[in-house]
Structures are given as structure tokens and as C-alpha cells.
Amino acid sequence: MAVGDLCGGGSSGGNRDLTAIESNGIQQEKAHKMMISNLKSFFFVIFVIFASSVYCIDDKCAACNAIAEELERGLMNEKPRNHLDMRHRLDSKGQREGKLIDYRVSELRVVELLDGLCEKMQDYTLEKVGTSTKVWMKVNNWDSLKTNKQEARAHSKDISTFCGRLLEETEDEFSVLIKKGSVKVGKVGKVLCQDLGRYCKQTSDYEKAGDDDEEYRNTEL
């Protein structure tokens, strides 16, 4: 009798231990699944925020042309540069080996033109002209803005983010065209916004605006 009680008690205790282990395992599995679900939700929210910041720009053609104009400023401010001397090695006779690379077709020029471009777009905002038309304007003094500054800053972040996405999508082809000499002052908008980005049609609304509106666009606040 005593032996039976002892055996029965041992079996019951073992079952309780197994049940506890199984229960703990199920809880851990549920917690793991919940953590994965929360991570998926988190990354989805981040994606939605990023996507909305890029695509909340209604007129992507106008935004792209504003970026092209800023890049043309960089082209116009370029100064003549010497060829890049890549002759760093010496041959058996002590003569320098390598070649000279024309700066205009170098990777360095591409980097210097595009580096910081999207940060510069944070100086732009969307300004209302007339009753319904809005244009992208370069702001020299944010304190002098008469419009809602918080809204203006939001627009500047939007176009800066859009610029990053634009370069990400077109940088490889655009870099090749820069080195080929196809990207020139007055042609950046066509190359970047029509041929590569395809945000503008061959004859865009931006181009139809006319000389008076173009002059207003180039005015800095």
C-alpha cells in the first residue's frame, strides 16, 4: 500500500512537471509569434510613413524640375579643374605609370555634383501663386516667409525625400550621362525628369507655363 502510494505520487508529480514544461513552451511560442507580428507591424508602419512622404507630392514633374534647377546651379558654379593624375605607380625604370583622367568625365565630378543635392532641396518649399497654382521656391530666409512655416518646412522635407528616391532610381544611368557630357545647363530637366525619371511628359505643364511664370519660379524668397 505504501509502495503503491509512493509510486502513484511520483507519477502524478512527473505529469505535473511535464504539463508545466509543455505549458511554458506554448507560452514562449505564443510570445515569439506575437513578437514577430509586432515587428511586421512596425516595419509596415515605417514603410507607409516613408512611402507617404515620397508620394504625397502631387505634381512630381514640378518637384523633379525644381531638383533639376538646383543641379543646374551646381553646373553653372563649376570651375575649371585639372585632370586627375592617376599615375601613382613606378615602372622598372622609375617612370610613373597610370593615366590622366579628364575631370569632366570622372566619377569624382559625379559625386561632387550629386553629393548633398537632396539636402539642398530642404531650402525649397511649395508656394501658392494666384488662386490655385503652386510652385517650388528656393527660400533664402525662412524667417521672412509669410506663409505657415510649419507647413512650409513639411514641404521642404517632402521634396528632399522625393529627391533621395529620384536619385536612388536614376543614379546609375544619370551618372553615365553626366560623364558622357549629356547633362548640360538647360538640359537637366529633360534628362532627369523626362528621359530617366519619366515624371514629365515630352511637353510638360511645367514647360507650358510660359516665360512670366518661369521668371517667377526662379525668384528666391
mmCIF file of C-alpha atoms in Angstrom:
data_model
loop_
_atom_site.group_PDB
_atom_site.id
_atom_site.type_symbol
_atom_site.label_atom_id
_atom_site.label_comp_id
_atom_site.label_asym_id
_atom_site.label_seq_id
_atom_site.Cartn_x
_atom_site.Cartn_y
_atom_site.Cartn_z
ATOM 1 C CA MET A 1 0.000 0.000 0.000
ATOM 2 C CA ALA A 2 2.739 2.350 0.916
ATOM 3 C CA VAL A 3 4.661 1.357 -2.165
ATOM 4 C CA GLY A 4 1.617 1.994 -4.342
ATOM 5 C CA ASP A 5 1.123 5.385 -2.779
ATOM 6 C CA LEU A 6 4.734 6.254 -3.368
ATOM 7 C CA CYS A 7 4.609 5.152 -6.990
ATOM 8 C CA GLY A 8 1.348 6.926 -7.604
ATOM 9 C CA GLY A 9 2.645 10.104 -6.031
ATOM 10 C CA GLY A 10 5.795 10.017 -8.146
ATOM 11 C CA SER A 11 3.824 9.546 -11.338
ATOM 12 C CA SER A 12 1.496 12.431 -10.522
ATOM 13 C CA GLY A 13 4.405 14.738 -9.770
ATOM 14 C CA GLY A 14 6.115 13.807 -13.043
ATOM 15 C CA ASN A 15 2.957 14.508 -15.006
ATOM 16 C CA ARG A 16 2.624 17.892 -13.375
ATOM 17 C CA ASP A 17 6.215 18.721 -14.336
ATOM 18 C CA LEU A 18 5.627 17.671 -17.941
ATOM 19 C CA THR A 19 2.420 19.692 -18.077
ATOM 20 C CA ALA A 20 4.225 22.745 -16.715
ATOM 21 C CA ILE A 21 7.016 22.366 -19.277
ATOM 22 C CA GLU A 22 4.528 21.991 -22.143
ATOM 23 C CA SER A 23 2.549 24.997 -20.929
ATOM 24 C CA ASN A 24 5.714 27.070 -20.665
ATOM 25 C CA GLY A 25 6.731 26.026 -24.181
ATOM 26 C CA ILE A 26 3.337 27.014 -25.585
ATOM 27 C CA GLN A 27 3.540 30.403 -23.877
ATOM 28 C CA GLN A 28 7.028 31.007 -25.269
ATOM 29 C CA GLU A 29 5.856 30.060 -28.755
ATOM 30 C CA LYS A 30 2.911 32.459 -28.474
ATOM 31 C CA ALA A 31 5.224 35.223 -27.246
ATOM 32 C CA HIS A 32 7.598 34.566 -30.160
ATOM 33 C CA LYS A 33 4.758 34.729 -32.686
ATOM 34 C CA MET A 34 3.467 37.931 -31.092
ATOM 35 C CA MET A 35 6.940 39.486 -31.262
ATOM 36 C CA ILE A 36 7.234 38.611 -34.969
ATOM 37 C CA SER A 37 3.762 40.027 -35.596
ATOM 38 C CA ASN A 38 4.669 43.252 -33.779
ATOM 39 C CA LEU A 39 7.893 43.577 -35.785
ATOM 40 C CA LYS A 40 5.993 43.110 -39.040
ATOM 41 C CA SER A 41 3.509 45.772 -37.973
ATOM 42 C CA PHE A 42 6.354 48.119 -37.018
ATOM 43 C CA PHE A 43 8.148 47.762 -40.354
ATOM 44 C CA PHE A 44 4.856 48.128 -42.216
ATOM 45 C CA VAL A 45 4.172 51.419 -40.426
ATOM 46 C CA ILE A 46 7.699 52.640 -41.239
ATOM 47 C CA PHE A 47 7.173 51.700 -44.889
ATOM 48 C CA VAL A 48 3.821 53.502 -45.025
ATOM 49 C CA ILE A 49 5.321 56.631 -43.463
ATOM 50 C CA PHE A 50 8.228 56.606 -45.913
ATOM 51 C CA ALA A 51 6.007 55.923 -48.910
ATOM 52 C CA SER A 52 3.519 58.613 -47.933
ATOM 53 C CA SER A 53 6.306 61.168 -47.517
ATOM 54 C CA VAL A 54 7.518 60.387 -51.034
ATOM 55 C CA TYR A 55 4.194 60.171 -52.795
ATOM 56 C CA CYS A 56 2.348 62.982 -51.007
ATOM 57 C CA ILE A 57 3.828 65.310 -53.646
ATOM 58 C CA ASP A 58 1.002 65.801 -56.122
ATOM 59 C CA ASP A 59 2.949 67.301 -59.031
ATOM 60 C CA LYS A 60 6.049 65.132 -59.229
ATOM 61 C CA CYS A 61 7.033 66.716 -62.539
ATOM 62 C CA ALA A 62 7.276 70.169 -60.949
ATOM 63 C CA ALA A 63 9.192 68.749 -57.976
ATOM 64 C CA CYS A 64 11.611 66.943 -60.290
ATOM 65 C CA ASN A 65 12.176 70.113 -62.306
ATOM 66 C CA ALA A 66 12.924 72.037 -59.108
ATOM 67 C CA ILE A 67 15.593 69.430 -58.309
ATOM 68 C CA ALA A 68 16.918 69.762 -61.860
ATOM 69 C CA GLU A 69 17.137 73.549 -61.431
ATOM 70 C CA GLU A 70 19.160 73.151 -58.240
ATOM 71 C CA LEU A 71 21.506 70.765 -60.023
ATOM 72 C CA GLU A 72 21.889 73.284 -62.839
ATOM 73 C CA ARG A 73 23.003 75.826 -60.246
ATOM 74 C CA GLY A 74 25.781 73.411 -59.391
ATOM 75 C CA LEU A 75 26.701 73.025 -63.060
ATOM 76 C CA MET A 76 26.824 76.789 -63.559
ATOM 77 C CA ASN A 77 29.017 77.226 -60.481
ATOM 78 C CA GLU A 78 31.554 74.635 -61.619
ATOM 79 C CA LYS A 79 35.083 75.927 -62.054
ATOM 80 C CA PRO A 80 37.710 74.560 -64.451
ATOM 81 C CA ARG A 81 39.565 71.652 -62.868
ATOM 82 C CA ASN A 82 42.837 69.977 -63.737
ATOM 83 C CA HIS A 83 42.885 66.413 -64.977
ATOM 84 C CA LEU A 84 43.039 63.780 -62.261
ATOM 85 C CA ASP A 85 46.527 62.329 -62.067
ATOM 86 C CA MET A 86 46.259 58.571 -61.522
ATOM 87 C CA ARG A 87 49.939 57.892 -62.224
ATOM 88 C CA HIS A 88 50.799 56.591 -58.781
ATOM 89 C CA ARG A 89 52.969 53.586 -59.681
ATOM 90 C CA LEU A 90 56.555 53.451 -60.889
ATOM 91 C CA ASP A 91 57.761 51.030 -63.538
ATOM 92 C CA SER A 92 61.121 49.234 -63.521
ATOM 93 C CA LYS A 93 62.770 52.344 -64.961
ATOM 94 C CA GLY A 94 61.360 54.634 -62.302
ATOM 95 C CA GLN A 95 58.799 56.163 -64.662
ATOM 96 C CA ARG A 96 55.300 56.858 -63.374
ATOM 97 C CA GLU A 97 52.604 54.506 -64.673
ATOM 98 C CA GLY A 98 48.908 55.225 -64.985
ATOM 99 C CA LYS A 99 46.863 57.816 -66.798
ATOM 100 C CA LEU A 100 45.397 61.274 -66.583
ATOM 101 C CA ILE A 101 41.599 61.397 -66.359
ATOM 102 C CA ASP A 102 39.640 64.379 -67.599
ATOM 103 C CA TYR A 103 37.759 65.751 -64.585
ATOM 104 C CA ARG A 104 34.645 66.307 -66.709
ATOM 105 C CA VAL A 105 34.236 62.559 -67.301
ATOM 106 C CA SER A 106 35.412 61.430 -63.872
ATOM 107 C CA GLU A 107 33.494 59.712 -61.100
ATOM 108 C CA LEU A 108 34.703 62.464 -58.766
ATOM 109 C CA ARG A 109 32.737 65.070 -60.715
ATOM 110 C CA VAL A 110 29.572 62.972 -60.487
ATOM 111 C CA VAL A 111 29.988 62.632 -56.726
ATOM 112 C CA GLU A 112 30.622 66.346 -56.239
ATOM 113 C CA LEU A 113 27.577 67.299 -58.325
ATOM 114 C CA LEU A 114 25.126 64.897 -56.670
ATOM 115 C CA ASP A 115 26.504 64.802 -53.137
ATOM 116 C CA GLY A 116 24.387 66.988 -50.883
ATOM 117 C CA LEU A 117 21.844 67.770 -53.616
ATOM 118 C CA CYS A 118 18.889 66.413 -51.652
ATOM 119 C CA GLU A 119 19.993 68.260 -48.512
ATOM 120 C CA LYS A 120 19.942 71.477 -50.548
ATOM 121 C CA MET A 121 16.336 70.743 -51.512
ATOM 122 C CA GLN A 122 15.408 71.342 -47.869
ATOM 123 C CA ASP A 123 15.776 75.035 -48.767
ATOM 124 C CA TYR A 124 12.764 74.704 -51.093
ATOM 125 C CA THR A 125 9.086 74.915 -50.281
ATOM 126 C CA LEU A 126 5.781 74.925 -52.123
ATOM 127 C CA GLU A 127 4.458 78.455 -52.606
ATOM 128 C CA LYS A 128 0.950 79.286 -53.750
ATOM 129 C CA VAL A 129 0.698 81.616 -56.734
ATOM 130 C CA GLY A 130 -2.686 83.079 -57.590
ATOM 131 C CA THR A 131 -5.768 81.139 -56.575
ATOM 132 C CA SER A 132 -4.734 77.569 -57.314
ATOM 133 C CA THR A 133 -1.233 77.302 -58.792
ATOM 134 C CA LYS A 134 1.628 76.168 -56.562
ATOM 135 C CA VAL A 135 5.313 76.301 -57.471
ATOM 136 C CA TRP A 136 8.508 75.185 -55.758
ATOM 137 C CA MET A 137 10.535 78.135 -54.490
ATOM 138 C CA LYS A 138 14.049 78.366 -53.059
ATOM 139 C CA VAL A 139 13.972 80.048 -49.660
ATOM 140 C CA ASN A 140 16.897 82.226 -48.611
ATOM 141 C CA ASN A 141 15.374 83.430 -45.365
ATOM 142 C CA TRP A 142 12.818 81.242 -43.601
ATOM 143 C CA ASP A 143 12.082 83.968 -41.057
ATOM 144 C CA SER A 144 10.762 86.237 -43.808
ATOM 145 C CA LEU A 145 8.182 83.704 -45.001
ATOM 146 C CA LYS A 146 4.623 84.980 -44.735
ATOM 147 C CA THR A 147 3.072 81.533 -45.092
ATOM 148 C CA ASN A 148 2.685 78.879 -42.400
ATOM 149 C CA LYS A 149 6.282 77.997 -41.512
ATOM 150 C CA GLN A 150 5.436 74.553 -40.162
ATOM 151 C CA GLU A 151 3.652 73.656 -43.380
ATOM 152 C CA ALA A 152 6.474 75.162 -45.440
ATOM 153 C CA ARG A 153 9.035 73.038 -43.575
ATOM 154 C CA ALA A 154 6.916 69.950 -44.178
ATOM 155 C CA HIS A 155 7.001 70.658 -47.917
ATOM 156 C CA SER A 156 10.790 71.041 -47.783
ATOM 157 C CA LYS A 157 11.137 67.621 -46.152
ATOM 158 C CA ASP A 158 8.803 66.119 -48.751
ATOM 159 C CA ILE A 159 10.835 67.329 -51.721
ATOM 160 C CA SER A 160 14.110 66.343 -50.050
ATOM 161 C CA THR A 161 12.775 62.806 -49.536
ATOM 162 C CA PHE A 162 11.458 62.740 -53.098
ATOM 163 C CA CYS A 163 14.909 63.810 -54.311
ATOM 164 C CA GLY A 164 16.504 60.880 -52.496
ATOM 165 C CA ARG A 165 14.079 58.445 -54.092
ATOM 166 C CA LEU A 166 14.612 60.023 -57.525
ATOM 167 C CA LEU A 167 18.400 59.694 -57.337
ATOM 168 C CA GLU A 168 18.125 56.160 -55.998
ATOM 169 C CA GLU A 169 16.077 55.175 -59.050
ATOM 170 C CA THR A 170 18.141 57.016 -61.679
ATOM 171 C CA GLU A 171 21.665 57.460 -60.273
ATOM 172 C CA ASP A 172 23.426 54.746 -62.302
ATOM 173 C CA GLU A 173 22.115 55.901 -65.686
ATOM 174 C CA PHE A 174 22.318 59.562 -64.705
ATOM 175 C CA SER A 175 25.972 59.190 -63.675
ATOM 176 C CA VAL A 176 26.836 57.666 -67.044
ATOM 177 C CA LEU A 177 25.114 60.536 -68.870
ATOM 178 C CA ILE A 178 26.958 63.120 -66.754
ATOM 179 C CA LYS A 179 30.295 61.528 -67.652
ATOM 180 C CA LYS A 180 29.290 61.409 -71.324
ATOM 181 C CA GLY A 181 28.595 65.143 -71.268
ATOM 182 C CA SER A 182 24.874 64.723 -71.969
ATOM 183 C CA VAL A 183 23.850 66.593 -68.809
ATOM 184 C CA LYS A 184 24.250 70.291 -69.546
ATOM 185 C CA VAL A 185 22.779 73.549 -68.333
ATOM 186 C CA GLY A 186 19.296 73.855 -69.794
ATOM 187 C CA LYS A 187 19.030 70.094 -70.416
ATOM 188 C CA VAL A 188 18.995 68.650 -66.892
ATOM 189 C CA GLY A 189 15.204 68.723 -66.600
ATOM 190 C CA LYS A 190 14.744 66.805 -69.848
ATOM 191 C CA VAL A 191 17.335 64.166 -68.988
ATOM 192 C CA LEU A 192 16.353 63.685 -65.343
ATOM 193 C CA CYS A 193 12.600 64.233 -65.375
ATOM 194 C CA GLN A 194 11.560 63.094 -68.855
ATOM 195 C CA ASP A 195 14.085 60.533 -70.073
ATOM 196 C CA LEU A 196 15.044 58.855 -66.775
ATOM 197 C CA GLY A 197 12.523 59.666 -64.060
ATOM 198 C CA ARG A 198 9.611 59.805 -66.520
ATOM 199 C CA TYR A 199 7.718 62.140 -64.207
ATOM 200 C CA CYS A 200 7.235 64.671 -67.008
ATOM 201 C CA LYS A 201 5.784 64.184 -70.458
ATOM 202 C CA GLN A 202 7.663 65.362 -73.516
ATOM 203 C CA THR A 203 5.844 68.688 -73.249
ATOM 204 C CA SER A 204 5.024 69.070 -69.585
ATOM 205 C CA ASP A 205 2.733 71.527 -67.861
ATOM 206 C CA TYR A 206 5.877 72.934 -66.299
ATOM 207 C CA GLU A 207 7.194 73.906 -69.737
ATOM 208 C CA LYS A 208 3.826 75.279 -70.867
ATOM 209 C CA ALA A 209 3.667 77.756 -68.001
ATOM 210 C CA GLY A 210 5.299 80.491 -70.071
ATOM 211 C CA ASP A 211 8.181 82.876 -69.606
ATOM 212 C CA ASP A 212 6.430 85.041 -66.998
ATOM 213 C CA ASP A 213 5.694 82.098 -64.747
ATOM 214 C CA GLU A 214 9.213 80.752 -65.318
ATOM 215 C CA GLU A 215 10.662 84.054 -64.161
ATOM 216 C CA TYR A 216 8.543 83.849 -61.016
ATOM 217 C CA ARG A 217 9.736 80.303 -60.347
ATOM 218 C CA ASN A 218 13.334 81.424 -60.439
ATOM 219 C CA THR A 219 12.676 84.151 -57.885
ATOM 220 C CA GLU A 220 14.140 83.363 -54.488
ATOM 221 C CA LEU A 221 12.242 84.136 -51.315
#
